[in-house]
PDB file of C-alpha atoms in Angstrom:
ATOM      1  CA  MET A   1       4.173  -1.348  25.755  1.00 55.00           C
ATOM      2  CA  ALA A   2       6.696  -0.118  23.198  1.00 60.00           C
ATOM      3  CA  ARG A   3       5.705   0.315  19.571  1.00 59.00           C
ATOM      4  CA  LYS A   4       7.393  -1.763  16.946  1.00 61.00           C
ATOM      5  CA  ARG A   5       9.675   0.167  14.664  1.00 57.00           C
ATOM      6  CA  LYS A   6       8.400   0.165  11.089  1.00 62.00           C
ATOM      7  CA  LYS A   7      10.640  -1.511   8.547  1.00 66.00           C
ATOM      8  CA  GLU A   8      11.500   0.436   5.443  1.00 74.00           C
ATOM      9  CA  MET A   9       9.527  -0.909   2.491  1.00 84.00           C
ATOM     10  CA  THR A  10      11.796  -2.164  -0.281  1.00 91.00           C
ATOM     11  CA  SER A  11      11.178  -1.221  -3.884  1.00 92.00           C
ATOM     12  CA  GLN A  12      10.928  -4.929  -4.685  1.00 95.00           C
ATOM     13  CA  LYS A  13       8.044  -5.378  -2.231  1.00 96.00           C
ATOM     14  CA  VAL A  14       6.316  -2.202  -3.453  1.00 96.00           C
ATOM     15  CA  ARG A  15       6.625  -3.430  -7.045  1.00 97.00           C
ATOM     16  CA  GLU A  16       5.135  -6.822  -6.063  1.00 97.00           C
ATOM     17  CA  ILE A  17       2.208  -5.155  -4.254  1.00 97.00           C
ATOM     18  CA  LEU A  18       1.464  -3.034  -7.304  1.00 97.00           C
ATOM     19  CA  ARG A  19       1.876  -5.949  -9.725  1.00 97.00           C
ATOM     20  CA  LEU A  20      -0.581  -8.111  -7.811  1.00 97.00           C
ATOM     21  CA  GLY A  21      -3.059  -5.259  -7.460  1.00 97.00           C
ATOM     22  CA  LEU A  22      -2.827  -3.772 -10.943  1.00 96.00           C
ATOM     23  CA  LYS A  23      -1.818  -6.585 -13.283  1.00 97.00           C
ATOM     24  CA  ASN A  24      -3.344  -9.578 -11.505  1.00 96.00           C
ATOM     25  CA  GLN A  25      -6.267  -7.543 -10.107  1.00 95.00           C
ATOM     26  CA  LEU A  26      -6.226  -9.222  -6.709  1.00 96.00           C
ATOM     27  CA  GLY A  27      -8.150  -7.697  -3.815  1.00 96.00           C
ATOM     28  CA  TYR A  28      -6.456  -5.650  -1.086  1.00 96.00           C
ATOM     29  CA  ARG A  29      -6.589  -8.444   1.479  1.00 96.00           C
ATOM     30  CA  GLU A  30      -5.306 -11.071  -0.968  1.00 97.00           C
ATOM     31  CA  VAL A  31      -2.347  -8.862  -1.830  1.00 97.00           C
ATOM     32  CA  SER A  32      -1.728  -8.074   1.843  1.00 97.00           C
ATOM     33  CA  ARG A  33      -1.623 -11.771   2.754  1.00 97.00           C
ATOM     34  CA  SER A  34       0.667 -12.567  -0.164  1.00 97.00           C
ATOM     35  CA  CYS A  35       3.117  -9.756   0.634  1.00 96.00           C
ATOM     36  CA  ALA A  36       2.783  -9.817   4.462  1.00 95.00           C
ATOM     37  CA  VAL A  37       1.738  -6.176   4.745  1.00 95.00           C
ATOM     38  CA  SER A  38      -1.361  -4.411   6.013  1.00 94.00           C
ATOM     39  CA  HIS A  39      -4.354  -4.227   3.665  1.00 95.00           C
ATOM     40  CA  VAL A  40      -4.376  -0.478   4.389  1.00 94.00           C
ATOM     41  CA  THR A  41      -0.834  -0.270   2.984  1.00 94.00           C
ATOM     42  CA  VAL A  42      -1.985  -2.051  -0.174  1.00 96.00           C
ATOM     43  CA  TRP A  43      -4.994   0.260  -0.455  1.00 95.00           C
ATOM     44  CA  ALA A  44      -2.849   3.381   0.017  1.00 94.00           C
ATOM     45  CA  TYR A  45      -0.210   2.343  -2.545  1.00 95.00           C
ATOM     46  CA  LEU A  46      -2.795   1.439  -5.175  1.00 96.00           C
ATOM     47  CA  LYS A  47      -4.680   4.667  -4.497  1.00 94.00           C
ATOM     48  CA  GLN A  48      -1.514   6.717  -5.090  1.00 93.00           C
ATOM     49  CA  VAL A  49      -0.853   4.950  -8.386  1.00 95.00           C
ATOM     50  CA  ARG A  50      -4.452   5.316  -9.576  1.00 93.00           C
ATOM     51  CA  GLU A  51      -4.506   9.019  -8.650  1.00 92.00           C
ATOM     52  CA  HIS A  52      -1.493   9.488 -10.928  1.00 93.00           C
ATOM     53  CA  GLY A  53      -3.341   7.597 -13.680  1.00 94.00           C
ATOM     54  CA  LEU A  54      -0.621   4.989 -14.136  1.00 94.00           C
ATOM     55  CA  SER A  55      -1.071   1.498 -15.549  1.00 95.00           C
ATOM     56  CA  TRP A  56       0.987  -1.557 -14.581  1.00 96.00           C
ATOM     57  CA  ALA A  57       3.042  -1.157 -17.783  1.00 96.00           C
ATOM     58  CA  GLU A  58       4.010   2.375 -16.738  1.00 95.00           C
ATOM     59  CA  VAL A  59       4.676   1.410 -13.123  1.00 95.00           C
ATOM     60  CA  SER A  60       6.835  -1.551 -14.145  1.00 95.00           C
ATOM     61  CA  SER A  61       9.107   0.762 -16.141  1.00 96.00           C
ATOM     62  CA  LEU A  62       9.834   3.068 -13.163  1.00 95.00           C
ATOM     63  CA  ASN A  63      13.248   2.841 -11.537  1.00 95.00           C
ATOM     64  CA  GLU A  64      13.648   2.237  -7.799  1.00 94.00           C
ATOM     65  CA  ALA A  65      13.813   5.909  -6.801  1.00 92.00           C
ATOM     66  CA  GLN A  66      10.778   6.860  -8.918  1.00 92.00           C
ATOM     67  CA  LEU A  67       8.751   3.965  -7.534  1.00 93.00           C
ATOM     68  CA  LEU A  68       9.487   4.792  -3.900  1.00 91.00           C
ATOM     69  CA  LYS A  69       8.810   8.492  -4.516  1.00 91.00           C
ATOM     70  CA  LEU A  70       5.442   7.573  -6.027  1.00 91.00           C
ATOM     71  CA  VAL A  71       4.229   5.696  -2.937  1.00 90.00           C
ATOM     72  CA  ARG A  72       6.039   7.780  -0.294  1.00 86.00           C
ATOM     73  CA  GLY A  73       3.458   9.481   1.876  1.00 71.00           C
ATOM     74  CA  ALA A  74       0.738   7.073   0.785  1.00 72.00           C
ATOM     75  CA  HIS A  75      -0.316   6.474   4.387  1.00 64.00           C
ATOM     76  CA  ARG A  76      -1.183  10.130   4.826  1.00 59.00           C
ATOM     77  CA  CYS A  77      -4.197   9.495   2.591  1.00 53.00           C
ATOM     78  CA  ALA A  78      -5.184   6.282   4.375  1.00 52.00           C
ATOM     79  CA  PRO A  79      -8.541   6.293   6.151  1.00 54.00           C
ATOM     80  CA  ASN A  80      -8.567   6.578   9.930  1.00 51.00           C
ATOM     81  CA  PRO A  81     -10.620   3.742  11.357  1.00 51.00           C
ATOM     82  CA  ILE A  82     -13.013   4.705  14.132  1.00 47.00           C
ATOM     83  CA  LYS A  83     -12.021   2.940  17.319  1.00 51.00           C
ATOM     84  CA  ARG A  84     -14.959   2.145  19.550  1.00 53.00           C
ATOM     85  CA  ARG A  85     -14.931   1.052  23.117  1.00 57.00           C
ATOM     86  CA  PRO A  86     -16.842  -2.112  23.955  1.00 61.00           C
ATOM     87  CA  GLY A  87     -20.402  -1.219  24.832  1.00 62.00           C
ATOM     88  CA  SER A  88     -20.278   2.266  23.288  1.00 53.00           C
ATOM     89  CA  VAL A  89     -23.207   3.531  21.250  1.00 56.00           C
ATOM     90  CA  VAL A  90     -22.670   5.067  17.830  1.00 51.00           C
TER      91      VAL A  90
END
């Protein structure tokens, strides 16, 4: 089965994810449902912003290039879920 090609995330969608997470303080899964992205994506983007110590006011003032640069590579810090086979013992 072929993998789906990932769509490039727009700065508008990134900004909305960060607004909902930082300003409105919604949970990862609430933001992911609202923006139709993975909750891991939401987690990774918010983690990047928090590691840089930025508030929503600071994030909202970033231009498109700065915003995308901020979250680029966010998935490299995402946790790797442990995949278990049915019936396996941990």
